[in-house]
Amino acid sequence: MARKSRKNSFVIILAIVTFLATLYHHLHQSPSLTSARFLRRPLETLDSLPPPPPPPRPSLLPLQQQQQPPRPLSGVAVLIPDWEVLVIVPPQTPLIPPLENNYICVYPDKSSPPAKFAGKLPFNGGYAFKCEFPASNRRRLPFFQPMLFCAEERENLLSQPLPPPKELLRWNFIVYDSFTTENDVVLFVKGVNNRQGATRPPSDFRCVFGHDSSTAIKTPVTSASQEVFRCLRPEMTGSRPISVTIEIVENDRRAVIIPSLAQYTPDNERTIMQSEKKSLICACTMVYNAGKFLREWVMFHSKIGVDKFILYDNDSDDDLAAQVVSLRKEGFDVRTVYWVWPKAQEAGFSHCSLYSARICEWAAFVDVDEFFLSPTWLDSPHPAAHMLGSLLPKEPDLERVGQVSIRCIEFGPSNQTTHPIEGVTQGYTCRRQADQRHKSIVYLPALDHSLKNAVHHFETRVGYKTLHVETSQAIVNHYKYQAWPEFQAKFRRRVSAYVIDWQQNLNLESNDRAPGLGSKPIEPPEWSQKFCEVRDERMKVLTKMWFGASESTMAWQSA
Ligand SMILES: *[C@@H]1O[C@H](CO)[C@@H](O)[C@H](O)[C@H]1NC(C)=O
Ligand SMILES: *[C@@H]1O[C@H](CO)[C@@H](O)[C@H](O)[C@H]1NC(C)=O
């Protein structure tokens, strides 16, 4: 999967650079230039690999003075919530493993917290590191970007002047990603439209391709909804990525250019090559530390017809990556997209709708604690790949169905006090009576051009309707209120929309809160017996029949 291939590309880059360095070393037999030191020179790209420096002349200067002033990796830094900074370096940057502790962020005042490798940004976005924004730098505006250096240079840096710093970008006013389709370039933009409220007309904006304002090419914006802006592709060719952003045009005023991390490669996706056969159903989901739950969820859904799983990973630090690797080894198609942007759930779903539209007909927008269930499946001794598909119209274009909507039922802790080792489908069997909300399976060709969505529900094109499935036909088992340690972990991190207001005393009556929970992360009395109005063992019975490996273990427990 992503992490794996990322590692592979590092290994390959490392191998090439090592080879060149060793070659050089051999040719010159230079005692002061070890291959390791050569490696540490920040290189812009592999294509522009600088020629080896001339052999040093014999010198009596102490080693210290022969060294060049350290140069940072080129990158751009963005302030994100909780005083953290994301430093993004271009995809071609040769990084030296182990990435976990090889780099530091260096601020103008020379404070130098460690830079933790965070992930590869989707598509052409580069690599992200995270570091702290030290208190010493918060006192005065403007804030400045840190520079990324190899940790070994720390000592050396103290005595050296740094290049002039640039102003730190902010996560709440930025073009943070892009996705190129055959006809347009879709930009993800923070700070222009608010999430639900008023959006401005597309004519207020233009897309700007290229850094340099004298040569930049501008194209119209065809849709501007939520954080998703669609631009016409410019008439240009080229295989090198260029920067792309949005400008806000207000009558008579000077255009405001939005800072951007996004890149556009003119030659990409001119015609979408269908390299991959389209599957019937993909699943799109946001995850944070879902490693423990992933295997059960993927195995179950893959047996009933979900062929591809696209996980938008909000900077997990559990064993998610390892779980994904082992599932892939077993043949499951699980992909991850690193997606850290604050409050970017809707945007993540829009992104996934573009991504999945290339590889699937339908996309189910569900979480890893949600499982589709049709009561009719209880009659089948084995799961079958057509099962989920049978809930969808055979001819969505003829029937004009753009979305299928399925009601959710919410399970309580069912007397569990820790994560049930046989899995959530075995462990949680008691739920609230009323069904709540719904989840959608979207017919991707029918999506509205705006890609507008409200958590798990999309806007479809004019003429397409949403089909509401009867609860006797299908439901979603939502394992929402799990054993206290699980529930608490989930609430603390606020991955999903319904936990946003967890620690604030706002909205205490909201449907999204756990009823009676208040705003403190303390286990409420008798938590394990809460939300238990109806015993519902349908899923337990079904999964035992389909996935029971022995009397007491389930197929997903083996690994
Ligand atoms: C990711 O997690 C952070 C930190 O808890 C949160 O602020 C942010 O909204 C999350 N992003 C998404 C897309 O869920
Ligand atoms: C939970 O435990 C209580 C008390 O022992 C019992 O009455 C109830 O049936 C149990 N509920 C479930 C879902 O097992």
XYZ file of C-alpha atoms and ligand atoms in Angstrom:
587
model
C 0.000 0.000 0.000
C 0.931 3.688 0.109
C 3.373 3.487 2.980
C 4.952 0.428 1.535
C 5.440 1.905 -1.939
C 6.610 5.122 -0.373
C 9.235 3.162 1.453
C 10.104 1.367 -1.756
C 10.653 4.592 -3.635
C 12.913 5.839 -0.850
C 14.877 2.669 -1.060
C 15.232 3.090 -4.810
C 16.208 6.764 -4.558
C 18.564 5.953 -1.755
C 20.119 3.186 -3.811
C 20.693 5.517 -6.776
C 22.158 8.274 -4.660
C 24.326 5.847 -2.725
C 25.572 4.379 -5.965
C 26.520 7.823 -7.349
C 28.132 8.789 -4.094
C 30.137 5.604 -3.894
C 31.190 6.038 -7.495
C 32.352 9.530 -6.767
C 34.123 8.424 -3.658
C 35.981 5.765 -5.599
C 36.998 8.143 -8.348
C 38.368 10.750 -6.023
C 39.408 8.804 -2.988
C 38.542 11.880 -1.022
C 39.076 11.320 2.661
C 36.924 14.225 3.829
C 33.893 13.510 1.698
C 32.263 10.360 2.948
C 29.342 9.012 1.012
C 27.152 9.771 3.991
C 28.030 13.408 3.856
C 27.399 13.512 0.145
C 24.025 11.960 0.754
C 23.131 14.628 3.165
C 23.461 17.400 0.603
C 19.934 18.596 -0.007
C 19.204 17.843 -3.627
C 16.380 19.556 -5.416
C 15.344 16.697 -7.616
C 16.833 13.593 -9.035
C 16.769 15.047 -12.559
C 18.792 18.011 -11.435
C 21.263 15.955 -9.476
C 24.241 18.309 -9.228
C 27.546 17.119 -10.631
C 29.940 15.919 -7.955
C 31.939 18.797 -6.505
C 35.597 19.063 -7.528
C 37.977 17.137 -5.315
C 38.986 19.277 -2.354
C 42.475 20.695 -2.495
C 44.750 19.588 0.291
C 44.244 22.014 3.096
C 45.360 22.527 6.627
C 42.105 24.142 7.674
C 40.306 22.296 10.425
C 37.499 20.107 9.136
C 34.854 22.366 10.671
C 35.743 25.272 8.413
C 35.787 23.259 5.250
C 32.122 22.493 5.594
C 29.642 24.490 3.617
C 26.891 26.297 5.474
C 24.013 23.833 5.895
C 21.176 24.182 3.451
C 17.591 23.323 4.358
C 15.443 20.991 2.290
C 13.220 23.112 0.118
C 9.677 23.066 1.420
C 6.737 25.068 2.568
C 5.303 25.191 6.090
C 1.720 25.574 7.265
C 0.461 26.233 10.770
C -2.266 23.734 11.736
C -4.302 23.581 14.984
C -2.735 22.758 18.358
C 0.408 24.734 17.509
C 1.672 22.176 15.083
C 3.377 22.916 11.798
C 3.191 20.797 8.682
C 6.280 21.075 6.495
C 5.721 19.841 2.974
C 8.628 18.973 0.706
C 8.278 18.250 -3.035
C 7.722 14.655 -4.133
C 11.167 14.487 -5.772
C 13.033 15.298 -2.554
C 15.530 12.547 -1.739
C 14.804 11.801 1.885
C 17.125 9.803 4.047
C 15.630 7.084 6.238
C 14.927 6.512 9.054
C 12.478 9.345 8.555
C 11.183 9.010 12.113
C 14.157 10.810 13.622
C 16.408 12.094 10.884
C 15.000 15.582 10.521
C 14.464 18.698 12.589
C 12.538 21.919 12.088
C 14.728 24.957 12.598
C 13.094 28.292 13.414
C 14.659 31.741 12.995
C 15.439 31.824 16.740
C 17.292 28.503 16.258
C 14.854 26.458 18.294
C 14.887 23.065 16.613
C 12.151 20.597 17.580
C 12.163 17.177 15.891
C 10.256 16.794 12.629
C 8.154 13.655 12.586
C 7.539 12.153 9.173
C 3.796 12.299 8.679
C 2.949 10.907 5.258
C 2.795 11.222 1.504
C 0.176 13.677 0.418
C -2.357 12.430 -2.112
C -1.279 12.414 -5.719
C 1.362 15.010 -6.599
C 1.468 16.794 -3.279
C 4.812 15.746 -1.804
C 5.774 14.536 1.657
C 4.645 15.984 4.949
C 6.554 16.330 8.207
C 5.053 17.594 11.426
C 6.755 19.586 14.117
C 5.841 21.748 17.041
C 5.543 25.518 16.752
C 7.589 26.426 19.844
C 6.169 28.841 22.396
C 9.160 31.131 21.911
C 7.954 31.793 18.362
C 4.333 32.530 19.174
C 4.817 35.896 20.826
C 5.154 38.126 17.839
C 3.555 38.328 14.403
C 4.314 37.566 11.699
C 5.042 33.919 12.371
C 7.848 32.442 10.316
C 8.266 29.088 8.628
C 10.729 26.627 10.069
C 13.302 25.064 7.751
C 13.809 21.353 7.525
C 17.340 20.090 8.181
C 18.996 16.795 8.882
C 19.151 16.318 12.640
C 22.919 15.840 12.502
C 23.363 19.426 11.410
C 21.923 20.785 14.646
C 25.301 21.632 16.227
C 26.594 23.171 13.075
C 23.499 25.348 12.635
C 23.894 27.181 15.911
C 26.939 29.046 14.667
C 25.662 29.684 11.147
C 23.323 32.290 9.732
C 20.139 30.834 8.261
C 18.604 31.836 4.934
C 15.947 34.557 5.367
C 12.693 33.015 6.642
C 9.372 33.156 4.852
C 6.106 33.885 6.539
C 4.273 30.860 7.880
C 1.141 29.849 5.947
C -2.127 29.171 7.798
C -4.276 26.089 7.366
C -7.424 28.184 7.283
C -6.541 30.174 4.165
C -4.915 27.911 1.648
C -5.327 25.773 -1.459
C -4.352 22.458 0.106
C -4.813 19.888 -2.615
C -5.781 19.317 -6.215
C -7.114 16.516 -8.347
C -6.859 16.524 -12.121
C -9.649 14.984 -14.164
C -9.920 14.684 -17.911
C -11.709 18.007 -18.243
C -10.855 20.044 -15.235
C -8.642 20.619 -12.247
C -10.367 20.383 -8.907
C -8.854 22.473 -6.114
C -9.467 22.052 -2.399
C -9.530 25.446 -0.750
C -9.784 26.569 2.877
C -10.972 29.990 3.957
C -13.158 31.142 1.090
C -16.530 29.475 1.454
C -17.759 28.463 4.842
C -18.793 24.886 5.281
C -22.553 25.029 5.131
C -23.449 28.671 4.733
C -23.193 31.170 1.929
C -21.010 30.288 -1.001
C -19.863 32.860 -3.512
C -20.540 32.593 -7.232
C -17.815 30.974 -9.375
C -17.433 34.261 -11.246
C -15.805 35.723 -8.107
C -12.816 33.491 -8.736
C -10.225 32.538 -11.297
C -7.723 29.717 -11.341
C -4.105 30.734 -11.744
C -1.595 28.272 -13.189
C 2.101 29.017 -12.655
C 4.091 30.962 -10.043
C 5.060 33.950 -12.020
C 2.268 36.488 -12.359
C 3.560 37.745 -15.718
C 3.364 34.324 -17.365
C 0.610 32.704 -15.295
C -2.370 31.368 -17.214
C -5.833 32.030 -15.803
C -8.950 29.980 -16.403
C -12.574 30.337 -15.257
C -13.926 28.570 -12.201
C -16.946 26.488 -13.166
C -18.109 25.584 -9.669
C -17.247 26.817 -6.171
C -19.006 24.930 -3.445
C -17.807 24.224 0.081
C -14.046 23.743 -0.242
C -14.208 22.367 -3.758
C -13.352 24.616 -6.719
C -13.383 23.332 -10.275
C -11.210 25.024 -12.885
C -11.095 24.561 -16.633
C -7.799 23.100 -17.729
C -5.449 25.648 -19.299
C -4.202 25.312 -22.875
C -0.685 24.225 -22.108
C 1.542 21.198 -22.225
C 4.422 19.999 -20.125
C 5.355 17.177 -17.853
C 6.682 19.250 -14.958
C 4.349 20.152 -12.124
C 3.522 23.826 -11.789
C 1.758 25.558 -8.949
C -1.937 26.222 -9.183
C -4.100 28.445 -7.039
C -7.239 30.559 -6.928
C -7.550 34.309 -7.045
C -10.510 36.175 -5.673
C -11.653 38.889 -8.040
C -13.696 41.667 -6.557
C -14.942 44.485 -8.704
C -12.308 47.174 -8.966
C -10.201 45.688 -6.203
C -6.876 44.006 -6.687
C -7.231 40.287 -6.916
C -6.364 38.352 -3.763
C -4.202 35.334 -4.432
C -4.665 32.400 -2.072
C -1.457 30.694 -0.892
C -1.258 27.226 -2.376
C 0.312 23.837 -1.820
C -1.327 22.398 -4.930
C 0.417 21.327 -8.099
C -0.758 20.725 -11.626
C 0.985 18.720 -14.310
C -0.325 19.863 -17.707
C 0.170 16.538 -19.475
C -1.492 14.422 -16.790
C -4.818 12.746 -17.431
C -5.306 14.313 -20.867
C -7.362 11.312 -21.622
C -8.075 9.071 -18.715
C -6.607 5.704 -19.519
C -8.768 3.010 -18.115
C -5.843 1.037 -16.791
C -7.972 -0.441 -14.088
C -11.209 -2.294 -14.621
C -14.070 -0.488 -12.949
C -15.513 -2.321 -9.999
C -19.151 -2.126 -9.041
C -18.675 -0.827 -5.484
C -15.914 1.051 -3.641
C -15.989 2.181 -0.026
C -14.776 5.641 0.999
C -14.032 6.231 4.639
C -12.226 8.568 7.032
C -10.075 6.774 9.568
C -8.022 7.567 12.607
C -6.391 4.707 14.516
C -8.777 2.165 13.070
C -6.165 -0.593 12.815
C -7.927 -2.728 15.389
C -11.244 -2.626 13.526
C -10.087 -2.695 9.941
C -9.689 -6.410 9.279
C -13.197 -7.362 10.364
C -14.722 -4.485 8.416
C -12.766 -5.165 5.217
C -13.285 -8.946 5.305
C -17.005 -8.616 5.894
C -17.630 -6.018 3.226
C -15.360 -7.545 0.651
C -17.377 -10.787 0.854
C -20.648 -8.973 0.158
C -19.322 -7.067 -2.850
C -17.154 -4.082 -1.889
C -14.133 -4.478 -4.157
C -11.983 -1.486 -3.227
C -11.496 0.291 0.064
C -10.189 3.862 0.054
C -9.169 5.029 3.503
C -8.592 8.737 4.162
C -6.114 8.553 7.004
C -6.157 11.444 9.458
C -2.602 10.893 10.694
C -3.114 7.596 12.513
C -0.387 6.493 14.875
C -1.571 2.937 15.568
C -0.893 -0.182 13.470
C -3.187 0.925 10.626
C -0.375 0.854 8.062
C 0.680 -2.657 9.064
C -2.929 -3.873 8.920
C -3.308 -2.413 5.446
C -0.110 -4.116 4.317
C -1.227 -7.497 5.572
C -4.715 -7.163 4.080
C -3.187 -6.243 0.737
C -0.911 -9.257 0.910
C -3.996 -11.390 1.291
C -5.435 -9.851 -1.858
C -7.774 -7.213 -0.455
C -7.680 -3.935 -2.364
C -7.167 -1.392 0.404
C -5.641 2.020 -0.350
C -4.846 4.909 1.915
C -4.842 8.608 1.218
C -3.117 10.785 3.809
C -5.659 13.440 4.738
C -4.859 15.619 7.713
C -6.670 18.824 6.954
C -8.719 20.051 9.879
C -12.477 19.882 9.425
C -12.052 18.429 5.980
C -14.446 15.517 6.135
C -16.790 16.770 3.411
C -13.819 17.765 1.262
C -12.312 14.313 1.823
C -15.538 12.734 0.606
C -15.551 14.994 -2.466
C -11.958 13.952 -3.089
C -12.903 10.311 -2.720
C -15.821 10.724 -5.109
C -13.358 11.896 -7.787
C -10.849 9.184 -6.976
C -13.384 6.385 -6.839
C -15.215 7.554 -9.972
C -12.193 6.318 -11.937
C -12.231 2.881 -10.469
C -15.830 2.149 -9.434
C -19.437 2.691 -10.481
C -20.728 3.207 -6.959
C -19.145 4.437 -3.753
C -20.398 3.661 -0.265
C -19.608 6.422 2.216
C -19.389 4.610 5.539
C -17.195 4.499 8.623
C -15.214 1.534 9.899
C -17.691 1.058 12.734
C -20.581 0.645 10.288
C -21.673 -2.597 8.642
C -24.309 -3.121 5.979
C -26.846 -5.802 6.780
C -29.858 -7.126 4.964
C -32.104 -9.313 7.124
C -32.606 -11.475 4.014
C -28.942 -12.525 4.113
C -29.648 -14.585 7.225
C -31.097 -17.214 4.889
C -27.787 -17.656 3.081
C -25.225 -19.972 4.639
C -22.436 -18.145 2.795
C -21.798 -14.542 1.835
C -21.893 -13.689 -1.878
C -20.349 -10.924 -3.922
C -23.678 -9.860 -5.426
C -25.315 -9.212 -2.058
C -24.667 -5.517 -1.548
C -25.099 -4.867 -5.271
C -28.559 -6.424 -5.175
C -29.717 -3.450 -3.100
C -28.754 -1.102 -5.929
C -30.720 -0.482 -9.124
C -29.468 -2.528 -12.072
C -29.873 0.361 -14.516
C -29.286 3.539 -12.501
C -29.289 5.749 -15.594
C -32.600 4.414 -16.860
C -34.137 4.450 -13.418
C -32.584 7.862 -12.717
C -31.282 6.779 -9.317
C -28.210 8.715 -8.208
C -27.982 7.562 -4.631
C -29.231 4.772 -2.417
C -29.883 5.680 1.175
C -29.922 3.160 4.014
C -31.020 3.783 7.619
C -28.634 3.274 10.551
C -29.236 1.644 13.895
C -26.962 2.503 16.805
C -25.513 -0.140 19.074
C -24.586 0.428 22.707
C -21.738 -1.034 24.789
C -23.795 -4.230 25.335
C -22.069 -4.958 28.661
C -18.614 -4.903 27.102
C -15.923 -3.175 29.108
C -13.080 -3.694 26.637
C -12.852 -4.225 22.880
C -14.367 -7.661 22.161
C -11.603 -9.807 20.674
C -14.016 -11.669 18.363
C -14.859 -8.333 16.775
C -17.558 -5.720 17.077
C -20.137 -7.759 15.200
C -19.886 -10.496 17.822
C -19.493 -8.254 20.829
C -22.218 -5.645 20.474
C -25.752 -6.953 20.387
C -27.909 -4.399 22.114
C -29.055 -1.157 20.513
C -31.323 1.796 20.630
C -34.817 1.326 19.282
C -35.116 4.146 16.790
C -33.127 4.238 13.608
C -31.010 7.323 13.157
C -29.687 9.090 10.081
C -28.690 7.123 7.029
C -25.689 6.196 4.953
C -25.416 6.545 1.200
C -24.160 4.503 -1.668
C -23.633 6.963 -4.483
C -23.831 6.302 -8.221
C -20.720 8.227 -9.186
C -21.666 9.254 -12.752
C -24.764 10.963 -11.321
C -22.889 13.208 -8.920
C -23.512 16.888 -9.176
C -20.656 18.902 -10.711
C -20.231 20.741 -7.391
C -19.427 17.488 -5.503
C -21.379 19.024 -2.669
C -22.116 16.767 0.287
C -23.302 16.856 3.845
C -21.569 14.109 5.746
C -22.387 10.857 3.963
C -24.984 12.316 1.614
C -24.249 13.807 -1.792
C -26.044 16.154 -4.121
C -26.928 14.422 -7.385
C -27.444 15.865 -10.830
C -30.807 17.246 -11.820
C -33.122 14.410 -12.792
C -31.534 11.835 -10.493
C -33.266 10.862 -7.290
C -32.326 9.213 -4.038
C -33.745 5.765 -3.414
C -34.647 5.149 0.231
C -34.295 1.509 1.149
C -36.836 -0.017 3.554
C -35.344 -1.163 6.849
C -36.759 -4.623 6.162
C -34.473 -4.727 3.108
C -31.294 -3.251 4.548
C -29.869 -1.348 7.475
C -26.490 -0.203 8.673
C -25.361 -1.563 12.031
C -23.472 1.321 13.571
C -21.275 0.298 16.518
C -21.362 3.797 17.839
C -21.242 3.524 21.609
C -18.551 0.940 22.204
C -16.863 -0.246 25.394
C -15.753 2.825 27.337
C -12.015 2.823 26.447
C -12.843 2.692 22.725
C -15.544 5.302 22.929
C -13.354 7.632 24.913
C -10.462 7.321 22.466
C -12.745 8.126 19.584
C -14.242 11.153 21.240
C -10.949 12.532 22.286
C -9.733 12.705 18.735
C -12.939 14.000 17.203
C -12.520 12.337 13.844
C -16.160 12.355 12.899
C -18.594 15.164 12.662
C -20.657 14.094 15.614
C -17.821 14.510 18.045
C -16.731 17.991 17.086
C -18.349 19.621 20.065
C -17.297 17.003 22.580
C -15.410 19.174 25.023
C -17.450 22.302 24.609
C -20.574 22.949 26.521
C -22.343 23.888 23.319
C -25.106 21.988 21.752
C -25.726 19.743 24.728
C -29.032 18.695 23.208
C -27.570 17.843 19.836
C -28.488 14.600 18.197
C -24.794 14.157 17.608
C -23.841 13.860 21.236
C -24.029 10.753 23.290
C -27.230 11.341 25.232
C -26.651 12.048 28.911
C -22.914 12.245 28.516
C -22.316 15.917 29.196
C -18.974 17.290 28.163
C -16.431 15.474 30.298
C -14.404 12.464 29.162
C -15.214 10.566 32.363
C -16.974 7.242 32.198
C -20.622 7.833 33.016
C -22.145 5.483 35.595
C -23.322 2.221 34.063
C -21.941 3.108 30.651
C -21.701 -0.556 29.702
C -25.458 -0.939 29.960
C -26.479 2.240 28.202
C -28.281 2.517 24.869
C -29.652 -0.971 25.300
C -33.308 -0.879 24.313
C -33.510 -3.788 21.898
C -31.530 -7.027 21.795
C -30.484 -7.444 18.175
C -28.320 -10.456 17.422
C -28.894 -10.621 13.680
C -25.376 -9.532 12.762
C -23.836 -11.708 15.447
C -25.630 -14.760 14.115
C -24.854 -13.887 10.505
C -21.132 -13.312 10.987
C -20.805 -16.391 13.160
C -22.350 -18.417 10.318
C -20.218 -16.797 7.604
C -16.937 -16.124 9.371
C -16.871 -18.436 12.390
C -13.471 -20.135 12.200
C -14.071 -22.409 15.152
C -16.365 -22.630 18.143
C -14.990 -19.426 19.595
C -12.893 -17.648 16.998
C -13.684 -15.612 13.928
C -11.849 -15.555 10.590
C -10.537 -12.042 11.235
C -8.848 -13.051 14.478
C -6.205 -15.205 12.831
C -3.790 -12.432 11.913
C -8.268 15.133 11.889
O -7.943 15.180 13.260
C -7.783 16.496 13.757
C -7.224 16.408 15.163
O -8.090 15.812 16.052
C -9.119 17.226 13.660
O -9.000 18.533 14.131
C -9.544 17.234 12.199
O -10.794 17.853 12.059
C -9.583 15.832 11.626
N -9.827 15.905 10.204
C -10.785 15.198 9.588
C -10.836 15.318 8.123
O -11.563 14.479 10.193
C -25.996 -6.994 30.656
O -25.942 -7.386 32.007
C -27.189 -7.258 32.681
C -26.949 -7.538 34.168
O -26.170 -8.681 34.328
C -28.191 -8.240 32.065
O -29.444 -8.135 32.701
C -28.338 -7.885 30.581
O -29.168 -8.832 29.949
C -26.987 -7.857 29.882
N -27.172 -7.322 28.545
C -26.577 -7.845 27.482
C -26.794 -7.133 26.196
O -25.897 -8.845 27.508
